[in-house]
Short mmCIF file of C-alpha atoms in Angstrom, two decimals:
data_model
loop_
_atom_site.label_atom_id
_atom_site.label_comp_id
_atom_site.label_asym_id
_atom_site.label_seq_id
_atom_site.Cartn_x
_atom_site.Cartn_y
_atom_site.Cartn_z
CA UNK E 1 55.66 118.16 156.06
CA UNK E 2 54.37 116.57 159.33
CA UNK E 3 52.14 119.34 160.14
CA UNK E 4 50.58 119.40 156.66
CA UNK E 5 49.99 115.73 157.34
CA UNK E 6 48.17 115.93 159.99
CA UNK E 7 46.25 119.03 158.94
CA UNK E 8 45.20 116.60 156.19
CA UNK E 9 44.02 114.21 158.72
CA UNK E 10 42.34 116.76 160.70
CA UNK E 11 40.17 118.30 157.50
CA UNK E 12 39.37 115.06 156.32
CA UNK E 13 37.65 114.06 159.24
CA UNK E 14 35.78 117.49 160.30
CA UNK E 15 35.53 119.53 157.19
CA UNK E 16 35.94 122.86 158.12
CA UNK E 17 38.53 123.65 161.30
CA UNK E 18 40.71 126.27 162.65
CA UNK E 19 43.87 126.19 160.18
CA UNK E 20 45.58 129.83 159.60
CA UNK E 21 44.72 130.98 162.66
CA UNK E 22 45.28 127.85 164.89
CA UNK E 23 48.76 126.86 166.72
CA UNK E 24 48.92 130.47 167.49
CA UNK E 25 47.73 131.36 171.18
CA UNK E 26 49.47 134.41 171.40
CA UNK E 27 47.41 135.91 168.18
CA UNK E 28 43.67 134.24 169.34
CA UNK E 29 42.20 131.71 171.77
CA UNK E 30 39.04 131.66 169.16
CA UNK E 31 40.56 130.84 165.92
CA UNK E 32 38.35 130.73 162.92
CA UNK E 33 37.40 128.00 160.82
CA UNK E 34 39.08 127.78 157.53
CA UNK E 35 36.96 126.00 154.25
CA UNK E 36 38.08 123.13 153.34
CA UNK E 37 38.74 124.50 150.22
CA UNK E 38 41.13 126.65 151.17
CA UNK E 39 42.76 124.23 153.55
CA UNK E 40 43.81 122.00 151.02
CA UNK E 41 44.88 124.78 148.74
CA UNK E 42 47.29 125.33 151.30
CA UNK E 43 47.95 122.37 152.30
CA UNK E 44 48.75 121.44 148.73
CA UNK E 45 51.21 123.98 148.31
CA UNK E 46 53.00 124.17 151.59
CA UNK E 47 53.85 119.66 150.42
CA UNK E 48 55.28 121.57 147.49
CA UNK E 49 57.12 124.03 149.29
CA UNK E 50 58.27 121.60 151.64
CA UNK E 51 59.70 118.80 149.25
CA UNK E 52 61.20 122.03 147.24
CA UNK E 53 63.28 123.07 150.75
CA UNK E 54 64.98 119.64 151.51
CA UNK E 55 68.48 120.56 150.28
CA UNK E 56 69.57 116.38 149.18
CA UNK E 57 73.17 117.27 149.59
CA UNK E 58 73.58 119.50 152.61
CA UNK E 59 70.39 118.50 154.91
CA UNK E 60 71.53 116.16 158.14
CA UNK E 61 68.35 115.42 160.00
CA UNK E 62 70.16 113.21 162.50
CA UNK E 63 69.29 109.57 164.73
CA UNK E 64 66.64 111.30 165.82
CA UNK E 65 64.43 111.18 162.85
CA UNK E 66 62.25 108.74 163.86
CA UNK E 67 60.61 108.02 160.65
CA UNK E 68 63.61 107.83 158.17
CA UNK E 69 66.42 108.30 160.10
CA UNK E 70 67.69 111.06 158.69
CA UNK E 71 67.28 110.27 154.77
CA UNK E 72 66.71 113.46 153.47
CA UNK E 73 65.78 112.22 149.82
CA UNK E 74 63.01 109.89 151.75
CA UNK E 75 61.16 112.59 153.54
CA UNK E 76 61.11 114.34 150.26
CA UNK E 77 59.29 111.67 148.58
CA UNK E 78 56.67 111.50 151.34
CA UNK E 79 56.05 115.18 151.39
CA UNK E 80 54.93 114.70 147.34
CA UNK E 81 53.24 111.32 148.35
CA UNK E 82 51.18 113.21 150.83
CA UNK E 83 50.62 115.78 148.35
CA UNK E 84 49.81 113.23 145.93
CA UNK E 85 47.12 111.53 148.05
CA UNK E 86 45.54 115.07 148.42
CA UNK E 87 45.70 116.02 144.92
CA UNK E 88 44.16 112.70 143.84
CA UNK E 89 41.43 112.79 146.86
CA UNK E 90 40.39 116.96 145.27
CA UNK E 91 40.99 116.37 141.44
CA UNK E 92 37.28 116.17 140.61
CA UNK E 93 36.74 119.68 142.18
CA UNK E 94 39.67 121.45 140.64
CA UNK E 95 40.89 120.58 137.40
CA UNK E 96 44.61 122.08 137.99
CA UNK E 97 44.69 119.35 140.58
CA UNK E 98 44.51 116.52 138.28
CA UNK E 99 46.98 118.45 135.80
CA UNK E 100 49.21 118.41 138.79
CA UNK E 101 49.03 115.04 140.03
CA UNK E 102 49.78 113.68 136.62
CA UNK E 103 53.15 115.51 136.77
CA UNK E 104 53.60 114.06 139.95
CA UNK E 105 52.81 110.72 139.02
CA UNK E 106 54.68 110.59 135.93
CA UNK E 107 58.16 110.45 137.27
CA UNK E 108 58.32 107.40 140.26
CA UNK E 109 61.21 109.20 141.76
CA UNK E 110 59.04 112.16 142.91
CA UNK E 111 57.43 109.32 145.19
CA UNK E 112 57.73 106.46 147.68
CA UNK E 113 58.81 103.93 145.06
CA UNK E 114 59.43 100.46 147.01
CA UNK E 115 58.24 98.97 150.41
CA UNK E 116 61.69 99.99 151.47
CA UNK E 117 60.82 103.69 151.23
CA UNK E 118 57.75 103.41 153.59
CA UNK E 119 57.28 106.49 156.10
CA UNK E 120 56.40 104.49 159.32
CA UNK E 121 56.87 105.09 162.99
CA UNK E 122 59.19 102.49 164.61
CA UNK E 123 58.77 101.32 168.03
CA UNK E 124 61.81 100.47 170.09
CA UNK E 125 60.84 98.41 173.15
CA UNK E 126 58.26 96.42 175.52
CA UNK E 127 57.80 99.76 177.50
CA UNK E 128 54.96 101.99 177.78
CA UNK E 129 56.69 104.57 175.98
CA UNK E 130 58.65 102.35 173.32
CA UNK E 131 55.93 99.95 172.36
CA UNK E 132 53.23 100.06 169.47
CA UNK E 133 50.34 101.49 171.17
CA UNK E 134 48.18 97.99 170.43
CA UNK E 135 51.00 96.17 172.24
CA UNK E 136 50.90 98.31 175.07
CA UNK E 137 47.24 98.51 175.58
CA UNK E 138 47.59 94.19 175.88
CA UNK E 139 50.94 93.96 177.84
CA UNK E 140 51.26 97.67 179.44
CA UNK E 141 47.26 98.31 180.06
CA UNK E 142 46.21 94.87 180.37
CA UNK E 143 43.69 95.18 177.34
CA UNK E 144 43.00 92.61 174.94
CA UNK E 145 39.81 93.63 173.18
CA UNK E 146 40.74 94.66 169.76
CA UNK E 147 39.06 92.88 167.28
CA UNK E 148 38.53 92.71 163.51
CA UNK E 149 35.27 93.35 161.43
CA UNK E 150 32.91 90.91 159.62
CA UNK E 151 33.26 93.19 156.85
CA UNK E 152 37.21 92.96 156.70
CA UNK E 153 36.89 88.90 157.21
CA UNK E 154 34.12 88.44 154.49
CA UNK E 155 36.24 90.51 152.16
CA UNK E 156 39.29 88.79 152.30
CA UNK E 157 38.76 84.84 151.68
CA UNK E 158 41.23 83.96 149.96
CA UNK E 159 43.48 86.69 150.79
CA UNK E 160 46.95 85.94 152.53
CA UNK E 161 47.25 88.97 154.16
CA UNK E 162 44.26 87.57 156.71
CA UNK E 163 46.20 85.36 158.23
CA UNK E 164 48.46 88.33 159.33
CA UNK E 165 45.59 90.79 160.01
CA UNK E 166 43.54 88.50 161.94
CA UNK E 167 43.82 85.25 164.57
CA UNK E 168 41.32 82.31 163.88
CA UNK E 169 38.61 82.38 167.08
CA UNK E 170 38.42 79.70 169.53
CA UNK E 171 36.83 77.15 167.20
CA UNK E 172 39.89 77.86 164.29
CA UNK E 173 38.10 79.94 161.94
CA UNK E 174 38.16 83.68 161.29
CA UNK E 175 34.61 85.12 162.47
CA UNK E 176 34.85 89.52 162.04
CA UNK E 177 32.67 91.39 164.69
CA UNK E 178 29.53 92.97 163.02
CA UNK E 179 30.35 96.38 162.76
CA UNK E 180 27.91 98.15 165.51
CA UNK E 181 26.74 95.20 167.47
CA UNK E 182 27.60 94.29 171.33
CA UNK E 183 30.87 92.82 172.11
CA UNK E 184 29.83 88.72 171.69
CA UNK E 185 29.58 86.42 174.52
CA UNK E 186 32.05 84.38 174.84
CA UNK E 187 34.71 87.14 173.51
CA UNK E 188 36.75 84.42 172.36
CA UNK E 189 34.19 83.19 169.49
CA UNK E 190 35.47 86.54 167.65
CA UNK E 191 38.60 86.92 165.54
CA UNK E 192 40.82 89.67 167.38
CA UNK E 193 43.40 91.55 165.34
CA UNK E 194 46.75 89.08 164.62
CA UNK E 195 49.54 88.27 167.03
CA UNK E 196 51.85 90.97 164.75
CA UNK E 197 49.51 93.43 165.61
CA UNK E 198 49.34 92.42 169.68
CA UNK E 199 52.58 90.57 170.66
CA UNK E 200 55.30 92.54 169.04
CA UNK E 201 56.13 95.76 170.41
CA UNK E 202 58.21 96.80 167.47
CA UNK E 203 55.32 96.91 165.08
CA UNK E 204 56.05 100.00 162.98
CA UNK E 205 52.77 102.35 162.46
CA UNK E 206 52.79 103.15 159.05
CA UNK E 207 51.87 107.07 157.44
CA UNK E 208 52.26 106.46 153.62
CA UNK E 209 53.12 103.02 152.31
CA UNK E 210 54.06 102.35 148.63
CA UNK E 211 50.68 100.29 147.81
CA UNK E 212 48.76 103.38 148.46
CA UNK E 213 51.30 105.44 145.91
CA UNK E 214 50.06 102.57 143.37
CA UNK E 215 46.45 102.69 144.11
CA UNK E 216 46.50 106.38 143.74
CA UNK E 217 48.33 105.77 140.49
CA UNK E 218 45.72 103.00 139.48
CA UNK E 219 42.82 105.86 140.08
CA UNK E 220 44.21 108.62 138.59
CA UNK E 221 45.11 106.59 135.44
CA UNK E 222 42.92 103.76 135.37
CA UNK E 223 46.04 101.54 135.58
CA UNK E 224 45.29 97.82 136.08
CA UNK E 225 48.74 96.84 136.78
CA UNK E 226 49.59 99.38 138.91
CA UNK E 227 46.44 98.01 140.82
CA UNK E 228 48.17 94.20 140.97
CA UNK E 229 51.31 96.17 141.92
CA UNK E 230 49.58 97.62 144.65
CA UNK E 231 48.17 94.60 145.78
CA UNK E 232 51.16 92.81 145.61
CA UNK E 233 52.89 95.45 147.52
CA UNK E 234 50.86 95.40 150.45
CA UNK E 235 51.06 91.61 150.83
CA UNK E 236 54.93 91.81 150.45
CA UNK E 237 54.57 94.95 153.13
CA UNK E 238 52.93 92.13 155.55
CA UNK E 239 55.42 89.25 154.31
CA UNK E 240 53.02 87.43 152.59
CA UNK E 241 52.82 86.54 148.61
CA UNK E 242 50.36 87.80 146.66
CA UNK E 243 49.67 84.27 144.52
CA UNK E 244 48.76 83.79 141.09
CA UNK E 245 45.05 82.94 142.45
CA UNK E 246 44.51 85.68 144.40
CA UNK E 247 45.73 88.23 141.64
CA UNK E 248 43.55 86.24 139.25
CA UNK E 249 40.62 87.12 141.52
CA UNK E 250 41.24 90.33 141.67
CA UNK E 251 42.04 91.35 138.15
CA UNK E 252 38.71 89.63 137.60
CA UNK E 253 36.93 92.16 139.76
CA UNK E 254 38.86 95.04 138.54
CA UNK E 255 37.53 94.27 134.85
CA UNK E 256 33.59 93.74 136.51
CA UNK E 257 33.91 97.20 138.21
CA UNK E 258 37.42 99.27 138.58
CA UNK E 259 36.05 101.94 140.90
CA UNK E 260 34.83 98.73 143.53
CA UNK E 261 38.40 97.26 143.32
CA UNK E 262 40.92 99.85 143.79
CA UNK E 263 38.32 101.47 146.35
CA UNK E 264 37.98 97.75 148.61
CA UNK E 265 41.73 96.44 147.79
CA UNK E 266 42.97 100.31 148.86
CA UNK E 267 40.87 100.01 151.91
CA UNK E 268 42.30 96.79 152.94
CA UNK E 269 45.66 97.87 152.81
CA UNK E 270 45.27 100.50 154.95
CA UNK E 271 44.59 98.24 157.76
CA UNK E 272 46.10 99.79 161.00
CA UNK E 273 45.78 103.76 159.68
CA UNK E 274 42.13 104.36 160.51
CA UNK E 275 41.56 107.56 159.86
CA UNK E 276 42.58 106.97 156.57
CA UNK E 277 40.53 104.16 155.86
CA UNK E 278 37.78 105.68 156.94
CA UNK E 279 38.35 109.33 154.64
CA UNK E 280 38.60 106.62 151.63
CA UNK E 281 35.56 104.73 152.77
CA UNK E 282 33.47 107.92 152.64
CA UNK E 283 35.01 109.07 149.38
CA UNK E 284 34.71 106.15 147.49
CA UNK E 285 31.98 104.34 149.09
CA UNK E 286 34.01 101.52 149.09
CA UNK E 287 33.68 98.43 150.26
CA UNK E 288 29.95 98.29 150.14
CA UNK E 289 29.79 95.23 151.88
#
């Protein structure tokens, strides 16, 4: 499951990279380069393969499963979750993966079905080792330079989840960091990322979070409640509420244009899982801000 997972991370940042011959330096120092094609084939089918092997009654993965402490049922929901995000990501290029998907969606059991389900990494301490790594880089490393993006602030006035994501700047308001420019002078006159993010060294790093199970579900079905549901779970995720304004707001931009909503809202719940954000971004084209 994990090495599918970041396989998938790997492909969808490169393209094309060493896959069935990598991991293997007794066989080749010069692996080839798989398609991507073929890497998510494979990909797709070892998540099935996987979830297929947990055995629900007889699997003990022990304290030191970091991710679900040995909850065999859990893992087997994030193994189809991944597989769902890759399914839904390829389903324009291969019809059999949108047949597929819609068998995986159409039974919530199959996937992460509540905030409480979450795969995330948890952190343990104020050490080096034990911290989230954005808490360590302020309090270990003695950096304090991450900052959020004009293009996440303008995007999310009225949205609760700011106030968690971000910190106001030195004159109280939130003011994002053109993407691109040179860091601003004073510092401070930027909004860095919030205190959750930079003072607490048990911030869990999330893989797969429920609101991105109902985003893929409001894609693949062109669901508008799932897409409030989604919304509403990632403010819950952050301990905010999702108020009757701000889902008001955003149904109203999911009837203008569906595509632009579930693409920006997804996009800003992935805050903190780059990589992902950024394979959306250049899928969707979302936001366009």
């Amino acid at each position: 499951t994990m090495r599918a997972y970041y396989f998938a991370i790997m492909t969808d940042m490169w393209g094309d990279i060493p896959y069935s011959e990598a991991l293997n330096p007794e066989r080749t120092f010069s692996p080839v380069y798989d398609k991507q094609e073929a890497i998510y084939a494979d990909l797709i089918l070892q998540l099935k393969d996987a979830a297929a092997m947990f055995d629900l009654g007889g699997d003990d993965l022990g304290a030191g499963d970091l991710i679900y402490a040995g909850e065999v049922a859990l893992w087997q929901k994030f193994a189809n979750s991944v597989r769902a995000r890759l399914l839904n990501r390829a389903k324009h290029k291969n019809a059999a993966y949108a047949t597929e998907l819609q068998a995986l969606l159409s039974t919530q059991d199959n996937l992460i079905a509540s905030n409480a389900e979450n795969a995330k990494m948890s952190y343990v301490n104020a050490t080096p080792d034990g911290s989230n790594p954005i808490y360590s880089n302020k309090h270990n490393d003695g950096r304090n330079d991450h900052t959020v993006s004009k293009t996440l602030v303008d995007l999310m006035t009225g949205d609760p989840r700011l106030f968690v994501y971000a910190d106001t700047n030195n004159a109280g308001i939130y003011v994002g960091q053109p993407n691109g420019t040179i860091e601003p002078n004073p510092f401070s006159a930027i909004s860095q990322i919030g205190k959750a993010f930079r003072d607490d060294p048990t911030n869990p790093s999330y893989l797969f979070t429920y609101a991105e199970v109902l985003f893929i579900k409001a894609e693949a079905n062109n669901d508008k409640q799932a897409y409030l549901d989604a919304i509403i779970a990632s403010c819950e995720q952050h301990g905010v509420t999702a108020d009757a304004g701000f889902l008001a707001a955003a149904a109203a931009a999911y009837d203008a244009n569906a595509a632009k909503a579930v693409g920006t809202q997804k996009w800003l719940a992935l805050f903190g899982d780059g990589p992902e954000a950024f394979t959306e971004f250049r899928r969707t084209g979302f936001p366009t801000e």
